[in-house]
Structure formats: structure tokens, C-alpha cells
mmCIF file of C-alpha atoms and ligand atoms in Angstrom:
data_model
loop_
_atom_site.group_PDB
_atom_site.id
_atom_site.type_symbol
_atom_site.label_atom_id
_atom_site.label_comp_id
_atom_site.label_asym_id
_atom_site.label_seq_id
_atom_site.Cartn_x
_atom_site.Cartn_y
_atom_site.Cartn_z
ATOM 1 C CA MET A 1 0.000 0.000 0.000
ATOM 2 C CA ARG A 2 2.932 2.296 0.786
ATOM 3 C CA GLY A 3 4.296 1.823 -2.710
ATOM 4 C CA TRP A 4 1.361 3.640 -4.290
ATOM 5 C CA SER A 5 1.538 6.690 -2.075
ATOM 6 C CA PHE A 6 3.637 9.823 -2.013
ATOM 7 C CA PRO A 7 4.764 11.983 0.936
ATOM 8 C CA ALA A 8 2.623 15.000 1.819
ATOM 9 C CA GLY A 9 4.354 16.421 4.862
ATOM 10 C CA ARG A 10 4.752 15.714 8.550
ATOM 11 C CA LEU A 11 2.490 16.588 11.504
ATOM 12 C CA PHE A 12 3.466 16.036 15.164
ATOM 13 C CA GLY A 13 6.317 13.808 14.012
ATOM 14 C CA VAL A 14 4.055 11.553 11.921
ATOM 15 C CA ASP A 15 4.581 11.184 8.155
ATOM 16 C CA ILE A 16 1.476 11.865 6.098
ATOM 17 C CA ARG A 17 1.266 10.151 2.715
ATOM 18 C CA ILE A 18 -1.386 10.378 0.010
ATOM 19 C CA HIS A 19 -2.409 7.309 -1.957
ATOM 20 C CA VAL A 20 -2.527 7.883 -5.736
ATOM 21 C CA THR A 21 -6.172 6.758 -5.912
ATOM 22 C CA PHE A 22 -7.002 9.863 -3.857
ATOM 23 C CA LEU A 23 -6.132 11.944 -6.932
ATOM 24 C CA PHE A 24 -8.863 10.103 -8.849
ATOM 25 C CA LEU A 25 -11.348 11.275 -6.235
ATOM 26 C CA LEU A 26 -10.180 14.887 -6.665
ATOM 27 C CA GLY A 27 -10.477 14.494 -10.435
ATOM 28 C CA PHE A 28 -13.939 12.999 -10.061
ATOM 29 C CA VAL A 29 -15.155 15.895 -7.873
ATOM 30 C CA TRP A 30 -13.633 18.427 -10.252
ATOM 31 C CA PHE A 31 -15.341 16.823 -13.238
ATOM 32 C CA SER A 32 -18.792 16.231 -11.745
ATOM 33 C CA GLU A 33 -19.015 19.603 -9.952
ATOM 34 C CA SER A 34 -17.915 21.638 -12.943
ATOM 35 C CA LEU A 35 -20.642 19.917 -14.983
ATOM 36 C CA ASN A 36 -23.244 20.805 -12.373
ATOM 37 C CA MET A 37 -22.257 24.206 -11.101
ATOM 38 C CA GLY A 38 -19.589 25.745 -13.264
ATOM 39 C CA PHE A 39 -16.271 27.054 -12.029
ATOM 40 C CA THR A 40 -17.220 28.457 -8.579
ATOM 41 C CA GLY A 41 -18.940 25.136 -7.889
ATOM 42 C CA THR A 42 -15.676 23.356 -8.559
ATOM 43 C CA GLY A 43 -13.880 25.521 -5.995
ATOM 44 C CA ARG A 44 -16.521 24.724 -3.385
ATOM 45 C CA GLY A 45 -16.436 21.036 -4.321
ATOM 46 C CA LEU A 46 -12.710 20.927 -3.699
ATOM 47 C CA ALA A 47 -13.188 22.879 -0.440
ATOM 48 C CA LEU A 48 -15.643 20.165 0.644
ATOM 49 C CA VAL A 49 -13.108 17.449 -0.169
ATOM 50 C CA GLY A 50 -10.512 19.494 1.742
ATOM 51 C CA ILE A 51 -12.743 19.735 4.826
ATOM 52 C CA LEU A 52 -13.572 16.027 4.814
ATOM 53 C CA PHE A 53 -9.969 15.009 4.342
ATOM 54 C CA GLY A 54 -8.824 17.429 7.009
ATOM 55 C CA CYS A 55 -11.173 15.579 9.347
ATOM 56 C CA VAL A 56 -9.833 12.195 8.214
ATOM 57 C CA VAL A 57 -6.283 13.406 8.856
ATOM 58 C CA LEU A 58 -7.263 14.615 12.343
ATOM 59 C CA HIS A 59 -8.974 11.265 12.968
ATOM 60 C CA GLU A 60 -5.845 9.319 12.018
ATOM 61 C CA LEU A 61 -3.577 11.745 13.922
ATOM 62 C CA ALA A 62 -5.642 11.080 17.052
ATOM 63 C CA HIS A 63 -4.960 7.334 16.662
ATOM 64 C CA ALA A 64 -1.286 7.982 15.941
ATOM 65 C CA LEU A 65 -0.687 10.320 18.885
ATOM 66 C CA VAL A 66 -2.460 8.074 21.408
ATOM 67 C CA ALA A 67 -0.465 5.100 20.025
ATOM 68 C CA LYS A 68 2.788 7.038 20.433
ATOM 69 C CA LYS A 69 1.826 7.993 23.956
ATOM 70 C CA ASN A 70 1.360 4.286 24.713
ATOM 71 C CA GLY A 71 4.828 3.453 23.422
ATOM 72 C CA ILE A 72 3.859 2.169 19.962
ATOM 73 C CA ALA A 73 5.930 3.402 17.024
ATOM 74 C CA VAL A 74 3.884 5.007 14.242
ATOM 75 C CA ARG A 75 5.274 4.703 10.716
ATOM 76 C CA SER A 76 2.918 6.867 8.699
ATOM 77 C CA ILE A 77 -0.628 7.883 7.881
ATOM 78 C CA ILE A 78 -1.870 7.052 4.389
ATOM 79 C CA LEU A 79 -4.880 8.876 2.946
ATOM 80 C CA LEU A 80 -7.153 6.786 0.723
ATOM 81 C CA PRO A 81 -10.366 7.885 -1.032
ATOM 82 C CA ILE A 82 -12.404 5.934 1.535
ATOM 83 C CA GLY A 83 -10.563 7.333 4.542
ATOM 84 C CA GLY A 84 -7.206 6.994 6.199
ATOM 85 C CA VAL A 85 -4.989 4.242 7.529
ATOM 86 C CA THR A 86 -2.440 4.642 10.302
ATOM 87 C CA LEU A 87 0.469 2.254 9.887
ATOM 88 C CA MET A 88 1.910 1.413 13.263
ATOM 89 C CA GLU A 89 4.237 -1.171 14.675
ATOM 90 C CA ASP A 90 2.363 -4.302 15.766
ATOM 91 C CA PRO A 91 3.301 -4.940 19.403
ATOM 92 C CA GLY A 92 2.175 -8.535 18.827
ATOM 93 C CA PRO A 93 0.198 -11.042 20.860
ATOM 94 C CA ALA A 94 2.929 -11.369 23.505
ATOM 95 C CA LYS A 95 2.510 -7.739 24.529
ATOM 96 C CA SER A 96 -1.207 -7.512 23.928
ATOM 97 C CA ASP A 97 -2.928 -4.973 26.107
ATOM 98 C CA PRO A 98 -6.683 -4.713 25.416
ATOM 99 C CA ALA A 99 -7.110 -1.506 27.418
ATOM 100 C CA ARG A 100 -4.374 0.206 25.384
ATOM 101 C CA ASP A 101 -5.858 -1.035 22.077
ATOM 102 C CA ILE A 102 -9.255 0.353 23.071
ATOM 103 C CA ARG A 103 -7.733 3.745 23.929
ATOM 104 C CA ILE A 104 -5.990 3.912 20.525
ATOM 105 C CA ALA A 105 -9.070 2.757 18.555
ATOM 106 C CA VAL A 106 -11.477 5.078 20.367
ATOM 107 C CA ALA A 107 -9.328 8.208 19.927
ATOM 108 C CA GLY A 108 -10.179 8.777 16.230
ATOM 109 C CA PRO A 109 -13.990 8.558 16.417
ATOM 110 C CA VAL A 110 -14.046 10.509 19.684
ATOM 111 C CA LEU A 111 -12.150 13.390 18.053
ATOM 112 C CA ASN A 112 -14.643 13.480 15.115
ATOM 113 C CA LEU A 113 -17.621 13.461 17.474
ATOM 114 C CA LEU A 114 -15.960 16.261 19.441
ATOM 115 C CA ILE A 115 -15.438 18.354 16.293
ATOM 116 C CA ALA A 116 -19.059 17.658 15.282
ATOM 117 C CA SER A 117 -20.400 18.837 18.642
ATOM 118 C CA ILE A 118 -18.259 21.990 18.614
ATOM 119 C CA ALA A 119 -19.370 22.729 15.029
ATOM 120 C CA ALA A 120 -23.013 22.152 15.992
ATOM 121 C CA ALA A 121 -22.731 24.424 19.036
ATOM 122 C CA VAL A 122 -21.069 27.223 17.058
ATOM 123 C CA ILE A 123 -23.592 26.943 14.205
ATOM 124 C CA LEU A 124 -26.639 26.862 16.505
ATOM 125 C CA LEU A 125 -25.347 29.836 18.509
ATOM 126 C CA PHE A 126 -23.910 32.094 15.802
ATOM 127 C CA ALA A 127 -25.197 30.946 12.416
ATOM 128 C CA PRO A 128 -28.713 29.521 12.714
ATOM 129 C CA GLN A 129 -29.306 30.266 9.011
ATOM 130 C CA VAL A 130 -27.063 27.251 8.222
ATOM 131 C CA ASN A 131 -30.044 24.968 9.023
ATOM 132 C CA LEU A 132 -28.248 22.030 10.550
ATOM 133 C CA TRP A 133 -31.120 19.572 10.068
ATOM 134 C CA SER A 134 -32.096 20.143 6.441
ATOM 135 C CA GLN A 135 -31.009 17.963 3.517
ATOM 136 C CA PRO A 136 -28.585 17.498 1.798
ATOM 137 C CA PHE A 137 -26.334 16.911 4.793
ATOM 138 C CA LEU A 138 -23.112 16.769 2.813
ATOM 139 C CA HIS A 139 -22.932 19.241 -0.013
ATOM 140 C CA ALA A 140 -20.557 21.796 -1.493
ATOM 141 C CA THR A 141 -23.239 24.521 -1.271
ATOM 142 C CA ASN A 142 -23.232 24.393 2.534
ATOM 143 C CA LEU A 143 -19.755 23.869 3.944
ATOM 144 C CA PRO A 144 -20.460 24.485 7.684
ATOM 145 C CA ARG A 145 -23.310 21.959 7.624
ATOM 146 C CA SER A 146 -21.023 19.518 5.790
ATOM 147 C CA LEU A 147 -18.399 19.982 8.506
ATOM 148 C CA PHE A 148 -20.922 18.906 11.162
ATOM 149 C CA TRP A 149 -22.427 15.943 9.294
ATOM 150 C CA GLY A 150 -19.092 14.815 7.851
ATOM 151 C CA ASN A 151 -17.595 14.487 11.319
ATOM 152 C CA LEU A 152 -20.731 12.891 12.750
ATOM 153 C CA PHE A 153 -20.712 10.268 9.947
ATOM 154 C CA LEU A 154 -16.973 9.675 10.291
ATOM 155 C CA GLY A 155 -17.237 9.201 14.047
ATOM 156 C CA LEU A 156 -20.286 6.913 13.992
ATOM 157 C CA PHE A 157 -19.290 4.979 10.869
ATOM 158 C CA ASN A 158 -15.884 4.140 12.318
ATOM 159 C CA LEU A 159 -17.553 2.857 15.467
ATOM 160 C CA LEU A 160 -19.361 0.105 13.486
ATOM 161 C CA PRO A 161 -18.238 -3.218 14.978
ATOM 162 C CA ALA A 162 -16.745 -4.253 11.622
ATOM 163 C CA TYR A 163 -13.070 -5.164 11.730
ATOM 164 C CA PRO A 164 -10.773 -3.461 10.624
ATOM 165 C CA MET A 165 -12.845 -0.374 11.458
ATOM 166 C CA ASP A 166 -12.160 1.188 14.860
ATOM 167 C CA GLY A 167 -15.343 -0.344 16.298
ATOM 168 C CA GLY A 168 -14.085 -3.759 15.154
ATOM 169 C CA ARG A 169 -10.742 -3.130 16.857
ATOM 170 C CA ILE A 170 -12.537 -2.258 20.070
ATOM 171 C CA LEU A 171 -14.567 -5.464 19.670
ATOM 172 C CA ARG A 172 -11.378 -7.476 19.180
ATOM 173 C CA ALA A 173 -9.783 -5.930 22.265
ATOM 174 C CA ILE A 174 -12.866 -6.868 24.306
ATOM 175 C CA LEU A 175 -12.776 -10.424 22.889
ATOM 176 C CA ALA A 176 -9.018 -10.638 23.546
ATOM 177 C CA GLU A 177 -9.691 -10.322 27.256
ATOM 178 C CA ARG A 178 -11.477 -13.679 27.125
ATOM 179 C CA MET A 179 -9.543 -15.626 24.449
ATOM 180 C CA ASP A 180 -6.151 -15.553 22.773
ATOM 181 C CA TYR A 181 -5.282 -12.778 20.362
ATOM 182 C CA THR A 182 -5.439 -14.832 17.155
ATOM 183 C CA HIS A 183 -8.892 -16.217 17.936
ATOM 184 C CA ALA A 184 -10.117 -12.771 18.942
ATOM 185 C CA THR A 185 -8.897 -11.363 15.610
ATOM 186 C CA ARG A 186 -10.536 -14.157 13.623
ATOM 187 C CA ARG A 187 -13.841 -13.723 15.382
ATOM 188 C CA ALA A 188 -13.746 -9.936 14.909
ATOM 189 C CA VAL A 189 -12.947 -10.520 11.217
ATOM 190 C CA VAL A 190 -15.947 -12.857 10.793
ATOM 191 C CA ILE A 191 -18.275 -10.341 12.472
ATOM 192 C CA GLY A 192 -16.755 -7.636 10.256
ATOM 193 C CA GLN A 193 -17.430 -9.632 7.106
ATOM 194 C CA ILE A 194 -21.036 -10.324 8.118
ATOM 195 C CA PHE A 195 -21.393 -6.550 8.570
ATOM 196 C CA ALA A 196 -19.803 -5.877 5.195
ATOM 197 C CA MET A 197 -22.237 -8.325 3.527
ATOM 198 C CA LEU A 198 -25.179 -6.620 5.221
ATOM 199 C CA LEU A 199 -23.962 -3.220 3.988
ATOM 200 C CA ILE A 200 -23.657 -4.561 0.447
ATOM 201 C CA LEU A 201 -27.189 -6.024 0.600
ATOM 202 C CA VAL A 202 -28.669 -2.822 2.028
ATOM 203 C CA GLY A 203 -26.682 -0.821 -0.531
ATOM 204 C CA VAL A 204 -28.105 -2.770 -3.450
ATOM 205 C CA VAL A 205 -31.617 -1.519 -2.657
ATOM 206 C CA TRP A 206 -30.720 1.801 -1.074
ATOM 207 C CA ASP A 207 -27.462 3.448 -2.108
ATOM 208 C CA PRO A 208 -24.646 2.186 -4.340
ATOM 209 C CA TRP A 209 -22.101 3.969 -2.121
ATOM 210 C CA LEU A 210 -22.873 1.448 0.615
ATOM 211 C CA VAL A 211 -22.048 -1.394 -1.805
ATOM 212 C CA LEU A 212 -18.659 0.171 -2.414
ATOM 213 C CA ILE A 213 -17.994 0.726 1.291
ATOM 214 C CA GLY A 214 -19.130 -2.826 2.104
ATOM 215 C CA PHE A 215 -16.823 -4.166 -0.572
ATOM 216 C CA PHE A 216 -13.817 -2.277 0.837
ATOM 217 C CA LEU A 217 -14.663 -3.440 4.353
ATOM 218 C CA PHE A 218 -14.826 -7.032 3.167
ATOM 219 C CA ILE A 219 -11.399 -6.824 1.498
ATOM 220 C CA GLY A 220 -9.944 -5.005 4.512
ATOM 221 C CA ALA A 221 -11.196 -7.712 6.866
ATOM 222 C CA GLN A 222 -9.697 -10.402 4.664
ATOM 223 C CA LEU A 223 -6.274 -8.720 4.607
ATOM 224 C CA GLU A 224 -6.293 -8.443 8.404
ATOM 225 C CA ASP A 225 -7.255 -12.098 8.654
ATOM 226 C CA ARG A 226 -4.244 -13.112 6.560
ATOM 227 C CA SER A 227 -1.854 -11.105 8.665
ATOM 228 C CA ALA A 228 -3.374 -12.701 11.792
ATOM 229 C CA ILE A 229 -2.736 -16.163 10.288
ATOM 230 C CA PHE A 230 0.829 -15.172 9.399
ATOM 231 C CA GLN A 231 1.348 -13.947 12.985
ATOM 232 C CA SER A 232 0.012 -17.214 14.399
ATOM 233 C CA VAL A 233 2.353 -19.253 12.149
ATOM 234 C CA LEU A 234 5.278 -17.160 13.378
ATOM 235 C CA ALA A 235 4.094 -17.704 16.934
ATOM 236 C CA SER A 236 4.004 -21.504 16.443
ATOM 237 C CA VAL A 237 7.591 -21.755 15.181
ATOM 238 C CA ARG A 238 10.253 -21.934 17.864
ATOM 239 C CA MET A 239 13.834 -20.793 17.566
ATOM 240 C CA GLU A 240 15.169 -24.351 17.843
ATOM 241 C CA ASP A 241 13.050 -25.340 14.812
ATOM 242 C CA VAL A 242 14.810 -22.927 12.470
ATOM 243 C CA MET A 243 18.163 -21.968 14.033
ATOM 244 C CA LEU A 244 21.478 -22.746 12.374
ATOM 245 C CA THR A 245 23.447 -25.110 14.599
ATOM 246 C CA HIS A 246 26.497 -25.301 12.340
ATOM 247 C CA PHE A 247 27.918 -21.828 12.029
ATOM 248 C CA SER A 248 31.182 -19.954 12.294
ATOM 249 C CA ILE A 249 32.072 -17.614 15.098
ATOM 250 C CA LEU A 250 34.594 -14.825 15.409
ATOM 251 C CA SER A 251 36.806 -13.841 18.308
ATOM 252 C CA PRO A 252 37.176 -10.187 19.333
ATOM 253 C CA ALA A 253 40.911 -10.591 18.673
ATOM 254 C CA ASP A 254 40.392 -11.690 15.043
ATOM 255 C CA THR A 255 41.362 -9.111 12.449
ATOM 256 C CA LEU A 256 38.769 -7.674 10.097
ATOM 257 C CA GLN A 257 40.613 -9.295 7.156
ATOM 258 C CA ASP A 258 40.229 -12.718 8.870
ATOM 259 C CA ALA A 259 36.566 -11.944 9.434
ATOM 260 C CA LEU A 260 36.003 -11.002 5.807
ATOM 261 C CA SER A 261 37.687 -14.140 4.500
ATOM 262 C CA LYS A 262 35.481 -16.194 6.848
ATOM 263 C CA ALA A 263 32.435 -14.509 5.347
ATOM 264 C CA VAL A 264 33.689 -15.464 1.890
ATOM 265 C CA HIS A 265 34.330 -19.101 2.787
ATOM 266 C CA THR A 266 31.234 -19.819 4.870
ATOM 267 C CA LEU A 267 28.416 -18.093 2.939
ATOM 268 C CA GLN A 268 27.564 -16.584 6.321
ATOM 269 C CA ASP A 269 26.900 -12.830 6.519
ATOM 270 C CA ASP A 270 26.344 -12.532 10.271
ATOM 271 C CA PHE A 271 28.694 -13.715 13.001
ATOM 272 C CA PRO A 272 28.444 -14.029 16.755
ATOM 273 C CA VAL A 273 31.612 -12.802 18.466
ATOM 274 C CA VAL A 274 32.711 -15.112 21.291
ATOM 275 C CA ARG A 275 35.491 -14.691 23.879
ATOM 276 C CA GLY A 276 36.208 -18.049 25.527
ATOM 277 C CA THR A 277 32.663 -19.325 26.035
ATOM 278 C CA GLU A 278 31.120 -15.900 26.477
ATOM 279 C CA LEU A 279 29.074 -14.206 23.746
ATOM 280 C CA VAL A 280 30.332 -10.611 23.648
ATOM 281 C CA GLY A 281 28.955 -9.153 20.412
ATOM 282 C CA VAL A 282 27.604 -9.617 16.919
ATOM 283 C CA ILE A 283 28.888 -8.347 13.589
ATOM 284 C CA ASN A 284 27.854 -8.675 9.965
ATOM 285 C CA LYS A 285 29.570 -8.482 6.619
ATOM 286 C CA SER A 286 28.591 -4.901 5.830
ATOM 287 C CA ARG A 287 29.921 -3.689 9.206
ATOM 288 C CA ILE A 288 33.183 -5.527 8.588
ATOM 289 C CA VAL A 289 33.532 -3.974 5.126
ATOM 290 C CA ASP A 290 32.634 -0.501 6.412
ATOM 291 C CA ALA A 291 35.210 -0.707 9.213
ATOM 292 C CA LEU A 292 37.867 -1.939 6.787
ATOM 293 C CA ARG A 293 37.168 0.949 4.411
ATOM 294 C CA ARG A 294 37.095 3.520 7.191
ATOM 295 C CA ASP A 295 40.012 2.516 9.426
ATOM 296 C CA GLY A 296 41.923 -0.115 7.482
ATOM 297 C CA ASN A 297 42.633 -3.533 8.954
ATOM 298 C CA GLY A 298 41.927 -3.536 12.688
ATOM 299 C CA TYR A 299 40.378 -5.955 15.173
ATOM 300 C CA VAL A 300 36.806 -7.212 15.359
ATOM 301 C CA GLN A 301 36.455 -5.947 18.960
ATOM 302 C CA PRO A 302 35.940 -2.196 18.241
ATOM 303 C CA ALA A 303 33.813 -2.821 15.143
ATOM 304 C CA MET A 304 31.289 -5.255 16.626
ATOM 305 C CA VAL A 305 27.851 -4.419 18.045
ATOM 306 C CA ARG A 306 27.852 -4.893 21.829
ATOM 307 C CA THR A 307 24.206 -4.262 22.583
ATOM 308 C CA PHE A 308 22.232 -7.012 20.942
ATOM 309 C CA GLU A 309 19.274 -9.236 21.735
ATOM 310 C CA VAL A 310 19.475 -12.949 22.447
ATOM 311 C CA ALA A 311 16.702 -15.533 22.255
ATOM 312 C CA ARG A 312 16.123 -18.828 24.054
ATOM 313 C CA ARG A 313 15.570 -22.150 22.264
ATOM 314 C CA THR A 314 11.878 -22.135 23.083
ATOM 315 C CA ASP A 315 11.190 -18.506 22.143
ATOM 316 C CA SER A 316 8.782 -18.066 19.251
ATOM 317 C CA LEU A 317 9.941 -16.720 15.933
ATOM 318 C CA ALA A 318 7.402 -13.907 16.288
ATOM 319 C CA GLU A 319 9.182 -12.624 19.411
ATOM 320 C CA ALA A 320 12.571 -12.913 17.698
ATOM 321 C CA PHE A 321 11.289 -10.969 14.693
ATOM 322 C CA ARG A 322 10.167 -8.124 16.901
ATOM 323 C CA LYS A 323 13.515 -8.029 18.685
ATOM 324 C CA LEU A 324 15.350 -7.966 15.346
ATOM 325 C CA GLN A 325 13.164 -5.209 13.914
ATOM 326 C CA GLY A 326 13.434 -3.107 17.039
ATOM 327 C CA ARG A 327 17.247 -3.027 16.876
ATOM 328 C CA GLY A 328 17.673 -3.052 13.116
ATOM 329 C CA LEU A 329 19.885 -6.167 13.371
ATOM 330 C CA SER A 330 19.990 -9.065 10.940
ATOM 331 C CA MET A 331 20.930 -11.858 13.362
ATOM 332 C CA ILE A 332 19.804 -13.128 16.725
ATOM 333 C CA PRO A 333 21.970 -15.581 18.731
ATOM 334 C CA VAL A 334 20.170 -18.400 20.559
ATOM 335 C CA VAL A 335 21.483 -19.029 24.053
ATOM 336 C CA ASP A 336 20.850 -21.972 26.372
ATOM 337 C CA MET A 337 22.089 -21.832 29.983
ATOM 338 C CA GLY A 338 24.471 -19.038 29.051
ATOM 339 C CA ARG A 339 25.933 -21.039 26.152
ATOM 340 C CA LEU A 340 25.594 -20.112 22.478
ATOM 341 C CA VAL A 341 23.736 -22.975 20.781
ATOM 342 C CA GLY A 342 22.592 -21.495 17.474
ATOM 343 C CA ILE A 343 21.929 -18.398 15.388
ATOM 344 C CA VAL A 344 18.959 -17.235 13.374
ATOM 345 C CA THR A 345 19.699 -14.760 10.610
ATOM 346 C CA LEU A 346 17.325 -13.023 8.210
ATOM 347 C CA GLN A 347 19.485 -14.543 5.480
ATOM 348 C CA ASN A 348 18.869 -18.141 6.559
ATOM 349 C CA LEU A 349 15.286 -17.628 7.673
ATOM 350 C CA THR A 350 13.467 -17.810 4.338
ATOM 351 C CA HIS A 351 15.470 -20.914 3.532
ATOM 352 C CA SER A 352 14.808 -22.704 6.825
ATOM 353 C CA MET A 353 11.133 -21.641 6.949
ATOM 354 C CA ALA A 354 10.536 -23.245 3.544
ATOM 355 C CA LEU A 355 12.270 -26.458 4.664
ATOM 356 C CA LEU A 356 10.356 -26.448 7.940
ATOM 357 C CA ALA A 357 7.039 -26.060 6.127
ATOM 358 C CA GLU A 358 7.987 -28.973 3.846
ATOM 359 C CA SER A 359 8.998 -31.244 6.739
ATOM 360 C CA ARG A 360 5.795 -30.404 8.637
ATOM 361 C CA ARG A 361 3.759 -31.229 5.538
ATOM 362 C CA LEU A 362 5.541 -34.571 5.116
ATOM 363 C CA ARG A 363 5.030 -35.418 8.795
ATOM 364 C CA ARG A 364 1.306 -34.645 8.522
ATOM 365 C CA ALA A 365 1.012 -36.781 5.388
ATOM 366 C CA GLU A 366 2.745 -39.633 7.233
ATOM 367 C CA GLU A 367 0.448 -39.320 10.246
ATOM 368 C CA SER A 368 -2.686 -39.343 8.127
ATOM 369 C CA SER A 369 -1.661 -42.329 5.971
HETATM 370 ZN ZN1 ZN B 1 -10.006 5.214 12.936
#
């Protein structure tokens, strides 16, 4: 999804990106409004789009800022024609915290409802001629009224219990208090898809926009379901299932030239650095090459990374992945009773995951025959 979007600035330390399909919406408004109302109509049409998307941005920013406050890294906000998406780091099932997830999910709709109530109060007090309750609710000819109804719709619509809408996320968090995270996600996804189907059915007789929204919800729910399955596969694989047990190590007293020639002869890009029996650091090929270029041939000791994460044999791959991502490292040593027993590198992972999947499939076939 990120690939089809371009940067549009930064607010409160969060990158805002616009998806290319959003430009089609602008083009569509431009075209249809200029047919109906001429040039001034076009300006108002674009102002309406601007107001609605301002509200979507505020909605997503509310999610992003509450997430940041709860220690979750936010990558960016992407604006789509149907609304926004906030891409944030997934803290994963191990660190699931339903109360935190509810706070993050609720923040967006609450902000829209707040804007709607302020707009309503201001309009009722100072501009009664705006006629808050008359149709059409959302139209370029009445921007203040559109501001009120737009935010009211955004707030209420997002509270629908249809995953991945905010209401669905709240539902999942509530379910996650009673069952594990993967099951909670799957159940929220099923409820979300039932909702999407209902919207499509209602839309067929009532309003084609609902069909479109239902369709997007359905797809969204399916994507979330896949990522939940992927997460649960990662959670079922343990480090000892995929770790390399035959690997080369370096000593802090090795020279960088020695280290580089080891990388050439072993096909290994990442090395644990061991002094005696103690694991003291990790280093990879690009660090070795960089250090050689910068300072000439020296020792491994000053070039290695000293703060690194280790995993235990029984840790899940999902946990290891998060540790790797957090530090930007490409290898994680596996330690048992203080002794180095294996390594898992990003390089070997795709290879060993494929083999593991194959051996599991063969074992299942054997059991069933
Ligand atoms: Zn939201």
C-alpha cells in the first residue's frame, strides 16, 4: 500500500502520505461539480473534499498520537479515497494490552464526534441560518453543515463493529480479554465480514455507495485475517526449529581481514563474536567492510555491536522478529544456559522456513496415511 503513495508532509512527528487513488477522487469531484455548477462550484467542491480530508487526517492523527503515547511506534498515515490508515508497529500477541488497544481505537472517532459537537454548538449559537437539520447533509453549497455531518458520519461509521474499522478493533480488544489474540482477531474478522455483507445487501436496494464501502470493508477484513494467520504461524515456530546449529564464530581478537575471509568461505553474513565461552557481540559483513574501508585492517572488537538481543531455544519466531526489527539487526543468537547454541539470521530464515514447512507437511502426510 505504501508503494502507491507519495509523501505530503509531517504533523506532530508523523509522516502523512497520500495514496494515488485519492487523486482520482479529486479528479472525479472536479469533473462532476464543474458539470453541475460551473467554475465556482468546482472551488466549493474541492473545499468540501478538503474539509472532509482534514477531518480524516485529524482522525488518524488522534490514533497515531495516542499510540505514540502508549509506546507504539507510528510509521505513517496514508490517505485513501475511503478514509485513512495509520500504519503502526504491531506490538504482537505477547505484549497484547486490550485496554491500550481500546484507547488507541477510540481516539479517532471521539475526536470526530468532538469536532461535530463543537461545530453544531457554534452553528446553533452564531449561524442559525445554516439549518443544521435540512437535507442534503453533505454538499458543497453548505460547507459548515457539511463539517458537522461529515464528522458525525466519520465518528459513527468508524464505530461500526466491523473489523478493521475502529469499532471492530474495540470489539477485538474486548474479545481478547477472554480468548487468545489470534482467535479474537478471527472472530472480529468474521463479524466484520457479516457486517460488510449486510452493507452490500442494504446498498443494493438503497445506495450504491454502501455497496462500495461494504466491498472495501470485506477486502480489509480479509487482509487483516491473513496477517493474523501469518502472525500465528510465526508464533508456532520456535527458535530451535529454524536456528542454524552449524555456524562460524569470530573472536574479538580476530582481524577484520580474517573476518572477511570467513564470510567469503562460509556463505555466512552474520557472526556471533565469542570470547572463551562468552558471547560478547555480533557483527555482519557490511559492518566488517565498512570498518575496513574507514580505518583499514583492525580488530573485530571495536567494530562489533555490543548491545544485541538474544533468544532462548523455546522462544517463538514472532518474538525474535520483533527483537530484530526493534534493533535493526539481521541476526539473533540463541542461548541456552548461558551457552551459544545457534543463530537465526534473516538470510537463513526464508530458507529454513521453507524447509520447515515442507517437513511439517511430510510429517502430517505420514500421520494421516
Ligand atoms: Zn479510525
